[in-house]
mmCIF file of C-alpha atoms and ligand atoms in Angstrom:
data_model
loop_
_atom_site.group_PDB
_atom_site.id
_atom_site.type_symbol
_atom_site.label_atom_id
_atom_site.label_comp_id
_atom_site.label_asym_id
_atom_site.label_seq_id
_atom_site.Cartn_x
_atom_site.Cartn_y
_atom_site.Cartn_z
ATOM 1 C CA UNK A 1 -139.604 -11.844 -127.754
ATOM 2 C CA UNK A 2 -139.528 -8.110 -126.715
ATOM 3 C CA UNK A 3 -135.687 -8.863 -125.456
ATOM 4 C CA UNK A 4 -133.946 -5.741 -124.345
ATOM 5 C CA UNK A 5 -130.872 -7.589 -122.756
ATOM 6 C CA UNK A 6 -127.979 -5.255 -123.458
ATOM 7 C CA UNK A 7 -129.518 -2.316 -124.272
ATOM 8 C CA UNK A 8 -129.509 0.832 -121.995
ATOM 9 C CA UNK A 9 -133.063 2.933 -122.078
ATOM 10 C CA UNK A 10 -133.143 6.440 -120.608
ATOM 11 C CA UNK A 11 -136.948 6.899 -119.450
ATOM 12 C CA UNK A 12 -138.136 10.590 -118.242
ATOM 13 C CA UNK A 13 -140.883 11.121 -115.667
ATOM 14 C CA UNK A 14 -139.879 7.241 -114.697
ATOM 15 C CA UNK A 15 -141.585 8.535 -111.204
ATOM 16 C CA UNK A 16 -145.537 9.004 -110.996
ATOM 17 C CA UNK A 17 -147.697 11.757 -109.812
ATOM 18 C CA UNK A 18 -149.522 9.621 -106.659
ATOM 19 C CA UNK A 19 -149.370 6.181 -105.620
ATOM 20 C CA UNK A 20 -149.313 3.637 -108.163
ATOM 21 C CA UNK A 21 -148.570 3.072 -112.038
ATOM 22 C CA UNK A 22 -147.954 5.790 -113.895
ATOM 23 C CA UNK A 23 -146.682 5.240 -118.016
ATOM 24 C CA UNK A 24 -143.630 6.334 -116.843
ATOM 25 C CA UNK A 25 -142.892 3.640 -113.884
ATOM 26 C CA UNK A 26 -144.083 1.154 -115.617
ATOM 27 C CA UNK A 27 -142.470 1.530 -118.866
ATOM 28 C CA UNK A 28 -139.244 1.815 -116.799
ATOM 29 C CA UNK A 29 -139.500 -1.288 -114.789
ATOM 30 C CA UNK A 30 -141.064 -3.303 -117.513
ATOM 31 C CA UNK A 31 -137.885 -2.615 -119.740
ATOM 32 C CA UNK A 32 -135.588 -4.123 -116.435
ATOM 33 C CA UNK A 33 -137.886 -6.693 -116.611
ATOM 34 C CA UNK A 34 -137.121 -7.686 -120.062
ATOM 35 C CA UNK A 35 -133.789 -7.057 -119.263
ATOM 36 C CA UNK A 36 -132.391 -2.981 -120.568
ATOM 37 C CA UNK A 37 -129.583 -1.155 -117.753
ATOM 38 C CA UNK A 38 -132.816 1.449 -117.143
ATOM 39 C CA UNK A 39 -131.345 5.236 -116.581
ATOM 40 C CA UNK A 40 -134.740 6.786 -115.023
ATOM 41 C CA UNK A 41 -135.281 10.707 -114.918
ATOM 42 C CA UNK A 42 -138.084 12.637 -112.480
ATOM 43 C CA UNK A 43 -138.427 16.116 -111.550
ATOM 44 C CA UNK A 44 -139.564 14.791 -108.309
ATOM 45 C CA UNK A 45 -136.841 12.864 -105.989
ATOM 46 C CA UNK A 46 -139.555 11.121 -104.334
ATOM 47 C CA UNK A 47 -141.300 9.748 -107.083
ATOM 48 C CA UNK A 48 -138.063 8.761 -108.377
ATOM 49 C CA UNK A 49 -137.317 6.995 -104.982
ATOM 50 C CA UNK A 50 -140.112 5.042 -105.427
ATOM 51 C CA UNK A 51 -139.974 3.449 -108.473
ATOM 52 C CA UNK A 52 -136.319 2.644 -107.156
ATOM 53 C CA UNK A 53 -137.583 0.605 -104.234
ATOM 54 C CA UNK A 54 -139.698 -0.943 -106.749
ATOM 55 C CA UNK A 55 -136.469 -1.753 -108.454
ATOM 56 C CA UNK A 56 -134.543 -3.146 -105.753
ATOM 57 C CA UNK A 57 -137.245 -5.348 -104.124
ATOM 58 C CA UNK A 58 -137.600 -7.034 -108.017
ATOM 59 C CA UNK A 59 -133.996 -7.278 -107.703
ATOM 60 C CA UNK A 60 -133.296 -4.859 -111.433
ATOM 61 C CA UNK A 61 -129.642 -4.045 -110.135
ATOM 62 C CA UNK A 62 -128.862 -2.282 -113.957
ATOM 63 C CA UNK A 63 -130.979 0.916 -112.863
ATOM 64 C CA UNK A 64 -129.841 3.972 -112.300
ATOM 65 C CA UNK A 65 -131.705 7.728 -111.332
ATOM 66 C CA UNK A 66 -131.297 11.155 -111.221
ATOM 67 C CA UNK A 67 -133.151 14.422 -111.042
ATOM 68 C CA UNK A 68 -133.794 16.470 -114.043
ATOM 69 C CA UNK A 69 -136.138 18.575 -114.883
ATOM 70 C CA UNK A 70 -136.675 17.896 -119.256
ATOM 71 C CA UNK A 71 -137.999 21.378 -120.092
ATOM 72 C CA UNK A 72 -133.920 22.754 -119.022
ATOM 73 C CA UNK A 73 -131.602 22.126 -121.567
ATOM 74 C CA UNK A 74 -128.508 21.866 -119.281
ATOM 75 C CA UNK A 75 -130.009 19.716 -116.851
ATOM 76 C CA UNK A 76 -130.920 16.960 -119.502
ATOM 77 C CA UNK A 77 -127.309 17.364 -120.958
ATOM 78 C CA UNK A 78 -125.863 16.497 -117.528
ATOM 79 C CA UNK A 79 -128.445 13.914 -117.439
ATOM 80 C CA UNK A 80 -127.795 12.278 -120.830
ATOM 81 C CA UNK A 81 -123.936 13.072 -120.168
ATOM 82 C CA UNK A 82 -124.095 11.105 -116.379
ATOM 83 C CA UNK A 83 -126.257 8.086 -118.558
ATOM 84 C CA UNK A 84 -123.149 7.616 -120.505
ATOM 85 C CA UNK A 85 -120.610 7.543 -117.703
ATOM 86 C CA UNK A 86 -122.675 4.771 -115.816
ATOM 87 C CA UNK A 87 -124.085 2.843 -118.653
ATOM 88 C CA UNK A 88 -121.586 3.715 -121.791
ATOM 89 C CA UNK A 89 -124.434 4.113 -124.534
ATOM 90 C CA UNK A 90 -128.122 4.869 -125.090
ATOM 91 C CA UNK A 91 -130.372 2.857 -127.262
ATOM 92 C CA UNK A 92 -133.695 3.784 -126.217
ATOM 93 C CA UNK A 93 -134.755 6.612 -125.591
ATOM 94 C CA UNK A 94 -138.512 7.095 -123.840
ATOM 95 C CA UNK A 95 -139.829 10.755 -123.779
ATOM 96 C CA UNK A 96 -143.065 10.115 -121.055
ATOM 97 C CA UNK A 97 -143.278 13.452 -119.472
ATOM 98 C CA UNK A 98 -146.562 15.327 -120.066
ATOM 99 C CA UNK A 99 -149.314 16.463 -118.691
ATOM 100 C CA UNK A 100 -152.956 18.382 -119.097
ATOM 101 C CA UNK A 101 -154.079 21.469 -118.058
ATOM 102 C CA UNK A 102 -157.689 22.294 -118.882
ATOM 103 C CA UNK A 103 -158.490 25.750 -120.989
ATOM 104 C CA UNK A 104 -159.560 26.997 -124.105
ATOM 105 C CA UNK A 105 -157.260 29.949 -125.865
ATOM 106 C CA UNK A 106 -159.946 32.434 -123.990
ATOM 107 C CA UNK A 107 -159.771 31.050 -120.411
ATOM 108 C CA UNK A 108 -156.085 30.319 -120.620
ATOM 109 C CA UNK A 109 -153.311 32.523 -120.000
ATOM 110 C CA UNK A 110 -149.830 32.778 -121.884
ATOM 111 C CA UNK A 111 -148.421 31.276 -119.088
ATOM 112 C CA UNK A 112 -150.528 27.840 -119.181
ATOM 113 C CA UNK A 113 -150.198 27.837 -122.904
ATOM 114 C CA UNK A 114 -146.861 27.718 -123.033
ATOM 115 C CA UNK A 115 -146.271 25.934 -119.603
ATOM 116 C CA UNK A 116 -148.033 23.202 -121.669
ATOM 117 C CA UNK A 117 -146.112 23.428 -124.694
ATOM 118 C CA UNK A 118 -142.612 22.876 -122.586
ATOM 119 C CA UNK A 119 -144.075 20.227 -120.688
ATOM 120 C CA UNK A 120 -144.964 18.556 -123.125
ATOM 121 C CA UNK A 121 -143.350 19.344 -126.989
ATOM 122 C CA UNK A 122 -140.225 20.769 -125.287
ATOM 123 C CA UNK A 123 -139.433 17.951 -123.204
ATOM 124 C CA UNK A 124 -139.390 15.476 -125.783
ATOM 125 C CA UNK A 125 -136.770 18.056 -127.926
ATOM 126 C CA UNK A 126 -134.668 18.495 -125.696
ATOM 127 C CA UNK A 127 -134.332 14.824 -125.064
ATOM 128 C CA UNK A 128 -133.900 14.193 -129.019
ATOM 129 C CA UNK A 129 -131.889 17.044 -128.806
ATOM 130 C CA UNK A 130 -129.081 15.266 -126.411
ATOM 131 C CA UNK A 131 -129.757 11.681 -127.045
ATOM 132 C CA UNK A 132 -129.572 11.903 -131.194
ATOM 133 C CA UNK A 133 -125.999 12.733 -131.609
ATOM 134 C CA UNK A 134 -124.887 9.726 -129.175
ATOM 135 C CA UNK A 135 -127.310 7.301 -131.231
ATOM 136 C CA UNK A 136 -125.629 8.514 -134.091
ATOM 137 C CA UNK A 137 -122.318 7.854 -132.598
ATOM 138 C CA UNK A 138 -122.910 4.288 -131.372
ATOM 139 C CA UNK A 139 -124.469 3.858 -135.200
ATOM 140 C CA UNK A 140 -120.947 4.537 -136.971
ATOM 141 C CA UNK A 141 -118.929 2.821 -134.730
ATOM 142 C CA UNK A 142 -120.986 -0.359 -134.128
ATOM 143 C CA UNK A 143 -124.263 -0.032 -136.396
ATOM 144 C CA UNK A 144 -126.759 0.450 -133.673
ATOM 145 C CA UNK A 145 -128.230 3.425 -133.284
ATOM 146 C CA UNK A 146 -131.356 2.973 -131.157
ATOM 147 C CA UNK A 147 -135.600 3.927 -130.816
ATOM 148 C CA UNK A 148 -136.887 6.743 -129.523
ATOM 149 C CA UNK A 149 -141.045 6.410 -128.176
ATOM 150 C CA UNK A 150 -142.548 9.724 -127.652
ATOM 151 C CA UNK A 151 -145.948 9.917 -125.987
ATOM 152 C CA UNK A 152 -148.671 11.407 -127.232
ATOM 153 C CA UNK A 153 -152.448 11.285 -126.239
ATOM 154 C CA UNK A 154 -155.662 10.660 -128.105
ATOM 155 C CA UNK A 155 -156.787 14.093 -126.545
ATOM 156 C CA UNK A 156 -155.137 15.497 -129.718
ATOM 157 C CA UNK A 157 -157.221 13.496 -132.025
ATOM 158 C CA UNK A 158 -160.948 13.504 -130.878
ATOM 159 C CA UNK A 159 -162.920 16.369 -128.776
ATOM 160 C CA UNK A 160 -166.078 15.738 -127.199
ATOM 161 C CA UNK A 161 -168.521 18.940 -127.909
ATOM 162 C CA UNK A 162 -169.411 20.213 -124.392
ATOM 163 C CA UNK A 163 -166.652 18.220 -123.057
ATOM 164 C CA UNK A 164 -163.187 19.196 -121.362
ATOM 165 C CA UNK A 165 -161.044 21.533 -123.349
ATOM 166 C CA UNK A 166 -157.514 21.091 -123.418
ATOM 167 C CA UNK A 167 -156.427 23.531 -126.294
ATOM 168 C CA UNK A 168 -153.109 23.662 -125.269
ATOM 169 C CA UNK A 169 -152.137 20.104 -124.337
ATOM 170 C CA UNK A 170 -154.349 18.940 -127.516
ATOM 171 C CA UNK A 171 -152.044 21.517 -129.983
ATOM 172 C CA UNK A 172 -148.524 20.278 -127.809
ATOM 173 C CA UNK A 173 -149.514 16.587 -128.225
ATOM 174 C CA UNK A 174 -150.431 17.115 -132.171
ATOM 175 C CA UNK A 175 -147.142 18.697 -132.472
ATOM 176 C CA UNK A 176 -145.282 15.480 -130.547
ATOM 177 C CA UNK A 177 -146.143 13.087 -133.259
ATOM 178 C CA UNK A 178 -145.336 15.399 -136.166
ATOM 179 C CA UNK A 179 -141.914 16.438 -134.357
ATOM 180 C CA UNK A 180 -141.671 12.547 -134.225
ATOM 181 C CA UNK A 181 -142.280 11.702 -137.586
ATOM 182 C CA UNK A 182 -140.323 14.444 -138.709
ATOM 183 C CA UNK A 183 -137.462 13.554 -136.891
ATOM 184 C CA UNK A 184 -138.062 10.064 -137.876
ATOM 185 C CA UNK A 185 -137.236 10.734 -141.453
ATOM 186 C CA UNK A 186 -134.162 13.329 -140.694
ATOM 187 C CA UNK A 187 -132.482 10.057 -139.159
ATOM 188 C CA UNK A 188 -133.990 7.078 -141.015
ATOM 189 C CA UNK A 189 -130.182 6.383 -142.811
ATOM 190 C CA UNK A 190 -128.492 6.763 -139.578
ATOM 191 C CA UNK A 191 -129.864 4.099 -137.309
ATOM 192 C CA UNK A 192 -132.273 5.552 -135.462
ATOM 193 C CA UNK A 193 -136.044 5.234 -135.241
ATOM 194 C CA UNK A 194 -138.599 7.765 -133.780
ATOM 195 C CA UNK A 195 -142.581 6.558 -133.220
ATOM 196 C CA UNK A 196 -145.010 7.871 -130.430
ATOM 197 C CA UNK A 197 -147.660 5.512 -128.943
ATOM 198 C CA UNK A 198 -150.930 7.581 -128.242
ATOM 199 C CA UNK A 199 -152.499 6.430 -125.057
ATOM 200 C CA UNK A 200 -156.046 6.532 -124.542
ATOM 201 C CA UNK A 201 -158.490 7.052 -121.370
ATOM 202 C CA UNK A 202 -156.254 5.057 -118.986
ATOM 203 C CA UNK A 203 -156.711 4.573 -115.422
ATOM 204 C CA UNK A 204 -153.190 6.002 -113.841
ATOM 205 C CA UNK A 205 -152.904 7.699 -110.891
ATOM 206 C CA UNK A 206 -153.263 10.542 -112.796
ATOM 207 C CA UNK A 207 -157.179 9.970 -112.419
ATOM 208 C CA UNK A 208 -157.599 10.147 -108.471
ATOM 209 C CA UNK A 209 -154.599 12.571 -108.073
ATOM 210 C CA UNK A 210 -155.039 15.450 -110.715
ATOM 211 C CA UNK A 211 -158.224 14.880 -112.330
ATOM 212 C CA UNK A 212 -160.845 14.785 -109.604
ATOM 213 C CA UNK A 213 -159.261 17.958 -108.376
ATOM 214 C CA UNK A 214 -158.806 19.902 -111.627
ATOM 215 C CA UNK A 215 -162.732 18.985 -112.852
ATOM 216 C CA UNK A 216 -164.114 20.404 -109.631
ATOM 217 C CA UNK A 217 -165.591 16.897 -108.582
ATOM 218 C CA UNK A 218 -164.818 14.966 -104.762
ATOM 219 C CA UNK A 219 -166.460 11.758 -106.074
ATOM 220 C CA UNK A 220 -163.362 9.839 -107.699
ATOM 221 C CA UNK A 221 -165.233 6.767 -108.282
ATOM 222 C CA UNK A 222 -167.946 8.708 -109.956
ATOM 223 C CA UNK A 223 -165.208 10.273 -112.511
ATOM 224 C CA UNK A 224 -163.626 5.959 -112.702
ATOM 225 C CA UNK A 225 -167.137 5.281 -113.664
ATOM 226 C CA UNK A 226 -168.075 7.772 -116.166
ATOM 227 C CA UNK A 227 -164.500 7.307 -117.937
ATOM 228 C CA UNK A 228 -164.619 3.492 -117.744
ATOM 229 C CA UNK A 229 -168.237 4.025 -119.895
ATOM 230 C CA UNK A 230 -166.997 6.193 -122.168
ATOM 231 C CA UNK A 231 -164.715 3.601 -123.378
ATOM 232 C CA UNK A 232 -165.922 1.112 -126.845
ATOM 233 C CA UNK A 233 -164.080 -1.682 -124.527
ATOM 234 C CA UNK A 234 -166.016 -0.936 -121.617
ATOM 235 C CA UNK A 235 -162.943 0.443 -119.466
ATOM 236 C CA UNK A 236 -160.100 2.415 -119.341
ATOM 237 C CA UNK A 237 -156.486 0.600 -119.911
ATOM 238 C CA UNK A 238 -154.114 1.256 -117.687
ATOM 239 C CA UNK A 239 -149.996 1.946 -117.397
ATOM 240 C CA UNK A 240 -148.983 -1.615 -118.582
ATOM 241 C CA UNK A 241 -150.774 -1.326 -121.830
ATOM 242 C CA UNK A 242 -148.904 1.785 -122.722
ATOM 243 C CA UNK A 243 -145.406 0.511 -121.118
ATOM 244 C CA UNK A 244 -146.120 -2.702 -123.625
ATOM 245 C CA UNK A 245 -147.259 -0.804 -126.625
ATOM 246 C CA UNK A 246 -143.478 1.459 -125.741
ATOM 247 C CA UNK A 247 -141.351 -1.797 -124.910
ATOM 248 C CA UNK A 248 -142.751 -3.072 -128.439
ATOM 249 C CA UNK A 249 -141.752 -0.187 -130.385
ATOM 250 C CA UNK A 250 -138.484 0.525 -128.928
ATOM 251 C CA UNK A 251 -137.568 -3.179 -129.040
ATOM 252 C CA UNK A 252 -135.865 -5.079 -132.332
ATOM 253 C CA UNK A 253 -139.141 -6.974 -133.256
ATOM 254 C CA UNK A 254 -140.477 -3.320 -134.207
ATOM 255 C CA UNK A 255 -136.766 -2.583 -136.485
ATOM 256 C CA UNK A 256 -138.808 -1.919 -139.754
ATOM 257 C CA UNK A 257 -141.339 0.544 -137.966
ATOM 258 C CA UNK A 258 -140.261 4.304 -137.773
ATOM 259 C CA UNK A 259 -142.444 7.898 -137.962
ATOM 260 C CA UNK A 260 -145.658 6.229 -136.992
ATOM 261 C CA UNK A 261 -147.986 6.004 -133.851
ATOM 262 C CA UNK A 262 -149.376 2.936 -131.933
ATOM 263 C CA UNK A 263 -153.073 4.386 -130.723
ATOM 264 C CA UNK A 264 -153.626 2.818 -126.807
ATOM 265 C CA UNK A 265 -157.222 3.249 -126.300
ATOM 266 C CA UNK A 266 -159.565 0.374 -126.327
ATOM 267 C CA UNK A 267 -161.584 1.889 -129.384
ATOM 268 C CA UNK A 268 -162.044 5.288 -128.497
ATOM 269 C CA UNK A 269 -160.900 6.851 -131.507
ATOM 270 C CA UNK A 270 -162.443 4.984 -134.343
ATOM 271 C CA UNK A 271 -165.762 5.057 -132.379
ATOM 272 C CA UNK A 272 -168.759 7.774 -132.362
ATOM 273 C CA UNK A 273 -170.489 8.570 -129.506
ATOM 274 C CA UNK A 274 -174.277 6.499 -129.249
ATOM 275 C CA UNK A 275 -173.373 4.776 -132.325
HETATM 276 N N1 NAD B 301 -152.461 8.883 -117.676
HETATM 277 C C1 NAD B 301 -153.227 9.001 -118.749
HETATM 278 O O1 NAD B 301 -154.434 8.729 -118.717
HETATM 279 C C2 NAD B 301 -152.613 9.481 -120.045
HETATM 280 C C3 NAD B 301 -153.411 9.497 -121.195
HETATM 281 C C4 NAD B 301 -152.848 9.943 -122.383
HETATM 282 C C5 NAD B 301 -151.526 10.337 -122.424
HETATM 283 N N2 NAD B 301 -150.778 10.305 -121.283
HETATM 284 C C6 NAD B 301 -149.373 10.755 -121.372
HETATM 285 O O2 NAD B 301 -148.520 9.778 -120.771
HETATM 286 C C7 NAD B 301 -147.404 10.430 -120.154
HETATM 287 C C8 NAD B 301 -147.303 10.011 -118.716
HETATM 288 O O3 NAD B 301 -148.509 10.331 -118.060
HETATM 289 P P1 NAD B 301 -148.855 9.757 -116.614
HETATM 290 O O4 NAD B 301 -150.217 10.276 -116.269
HETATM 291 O O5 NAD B 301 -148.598 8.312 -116.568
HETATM 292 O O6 NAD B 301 -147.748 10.527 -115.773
HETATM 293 P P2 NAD B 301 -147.578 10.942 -114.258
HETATM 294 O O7 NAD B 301 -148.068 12.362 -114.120
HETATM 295 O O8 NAD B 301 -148.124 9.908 -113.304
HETATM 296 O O9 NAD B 301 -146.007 10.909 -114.151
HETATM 297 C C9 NAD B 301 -145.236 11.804 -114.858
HETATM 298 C C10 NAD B 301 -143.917 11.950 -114.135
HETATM 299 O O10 NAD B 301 -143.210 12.994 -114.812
HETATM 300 C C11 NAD B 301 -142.580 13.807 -113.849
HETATM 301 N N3 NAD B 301 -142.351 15.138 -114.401
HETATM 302 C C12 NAD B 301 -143.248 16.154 -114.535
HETATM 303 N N4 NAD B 301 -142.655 17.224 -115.070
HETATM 304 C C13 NAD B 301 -141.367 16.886 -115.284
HETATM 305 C C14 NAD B 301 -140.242 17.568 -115.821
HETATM 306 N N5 NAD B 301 -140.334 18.852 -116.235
HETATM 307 N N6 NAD B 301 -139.051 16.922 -115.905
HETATM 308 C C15 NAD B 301 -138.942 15.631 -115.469
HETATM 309 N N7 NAD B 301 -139.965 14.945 -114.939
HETATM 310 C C16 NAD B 301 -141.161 15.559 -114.860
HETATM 311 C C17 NAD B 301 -143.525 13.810 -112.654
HETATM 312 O O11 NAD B 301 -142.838 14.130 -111.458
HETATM 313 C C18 NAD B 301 -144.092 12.397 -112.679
HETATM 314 O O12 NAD B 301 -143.361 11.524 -111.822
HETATM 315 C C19 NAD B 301 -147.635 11.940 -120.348
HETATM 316 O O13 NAD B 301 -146.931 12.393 -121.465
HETATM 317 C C20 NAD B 301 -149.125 12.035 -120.584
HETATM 318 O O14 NAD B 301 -149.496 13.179 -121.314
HETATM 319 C C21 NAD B 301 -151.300 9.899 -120.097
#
């Protein structure tokens, strides 16, 4: 089950903002695990270096990483171009980076509008962008094309009133799963298929490293608490439930599944508040 032996996976943002499990890490070392050559791209060399020890003391030797930042066109060309030279062929392809910034269109700026909408609808373009034509390559000579797992977030699907705003990220995320379903159906004869899993309130070290900081708050356990509640399951998830919900979809047990998304989130969505 969930076999990715001979398959090569490009994963971006494979690092992780703090210490720990981010989506990224894990989705990148849980696809060695099962047994995918793992090319891993981070804007950060140190995050990067990380999840390489974490490679090399589980022994992955099939994993490979370089810097790139996915918003710059060239740099994920070279990326995707130095993939090919070390591995010879893509078949998955995992667009993880993204990120929140808080505001509503008053209280943000241009800037912070559309810093969100290249960290996070950008990036995963310009990855399709440079990974679709060599999935369509590998599908006319040998019939496999590959999967492509964008990530999304349920903060594009439910808003709590008097909650956080995140217009932007909310409006970038949105636009990942239509780009994804879209894109889906532009290459549904040609081998390839596009989904997005939409993670929920997880507990990554986004939480203690960015959160707690960008909510005004110095109590992180109070902020573990209060999101742990807010879940129907009683807690958040955390990276390995997204990396499983990606290995799933990009694997060959999910080969009829294409433009859909796999919701992460313990409940959240279907639920309503005090009900
Ligand atoms: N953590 C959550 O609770 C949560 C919830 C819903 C959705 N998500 C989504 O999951 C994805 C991963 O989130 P996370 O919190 O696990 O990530 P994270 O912030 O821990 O890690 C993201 C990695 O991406 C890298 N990165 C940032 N900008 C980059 C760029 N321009 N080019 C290349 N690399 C870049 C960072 O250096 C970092 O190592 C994001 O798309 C996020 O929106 C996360």
């Amino acid at each position: 089950m969930l076999d990715l032996s001979g398959k090569v996976a490009l994963v971006t943002g494979a690092g992780s903002i703090g210490e720990g499990w981010g989506n990224g890490k894990a989705t990148a070392v849980l696809m060695a695990r099962q047994g995918a050559k793992v090319f891993g791209l981070d804007i950060n060399p140190a995050a990067l270096a990380d999840t390489t020890a974490i490679m090399n003391q589980e022994g992955h030797t099939a994993w490979a990483a370089r810097t790139c930042n996915m918003t710059v066109s060239e740099d994920v060309k070279a990326a995707v171009d130095d993939c090919l030279v070390r591995f010879g062929r893509i078949d998955i392809l995992v667009n993880n980076v993204g990120g929140s910034a808080p505001g509503d269109p008053v209280s943000m700026t241009e800037e912070e509008w559309q810093g969100q909408m290249d960290l996070n609808l950008k990036t995963a373009f310009l990855g399709c962008k440079h990974v679709l034509p060599v999935m369509e390559r590998q599908f006319a000579v040998d019939g496999k094309g590959g999967a492509i797992v964008n990530l999304a977030s349920i903060g594009c699907m439910s808003f709590q009133v008097g909650g956080r705003v995140n217009a932007a990220y909310a409006a970038s995320k949105a636009g990942v799963i239509a780009f994804g379903r879209s894109t889906a159906i532009a290459y549904v004869k040609k081998g390839i298929r596009v989904n997005t899993v939409v993670p929920g309130t997880m507990h990554t070290p986004l939480v203690e490293h960015r959160l707690v900081r960008q909510m005004g708050l110095n109590d992180a356990q109070d902020l573990v608490a209060k999101r742990n509640a807010s879940v129907p399951m009683g807690h958040m998830g955390d990276a390995w439930d997204v990396a499983n919900a990606v290995v799933f979809l990009a694997s060959d047990e999910a080969r009829y599944i294409t433009a859909t998304q796999l919701v992460v989130d313990g409940g959240m969505t279907a639920a309503r508040p005090g009900a």
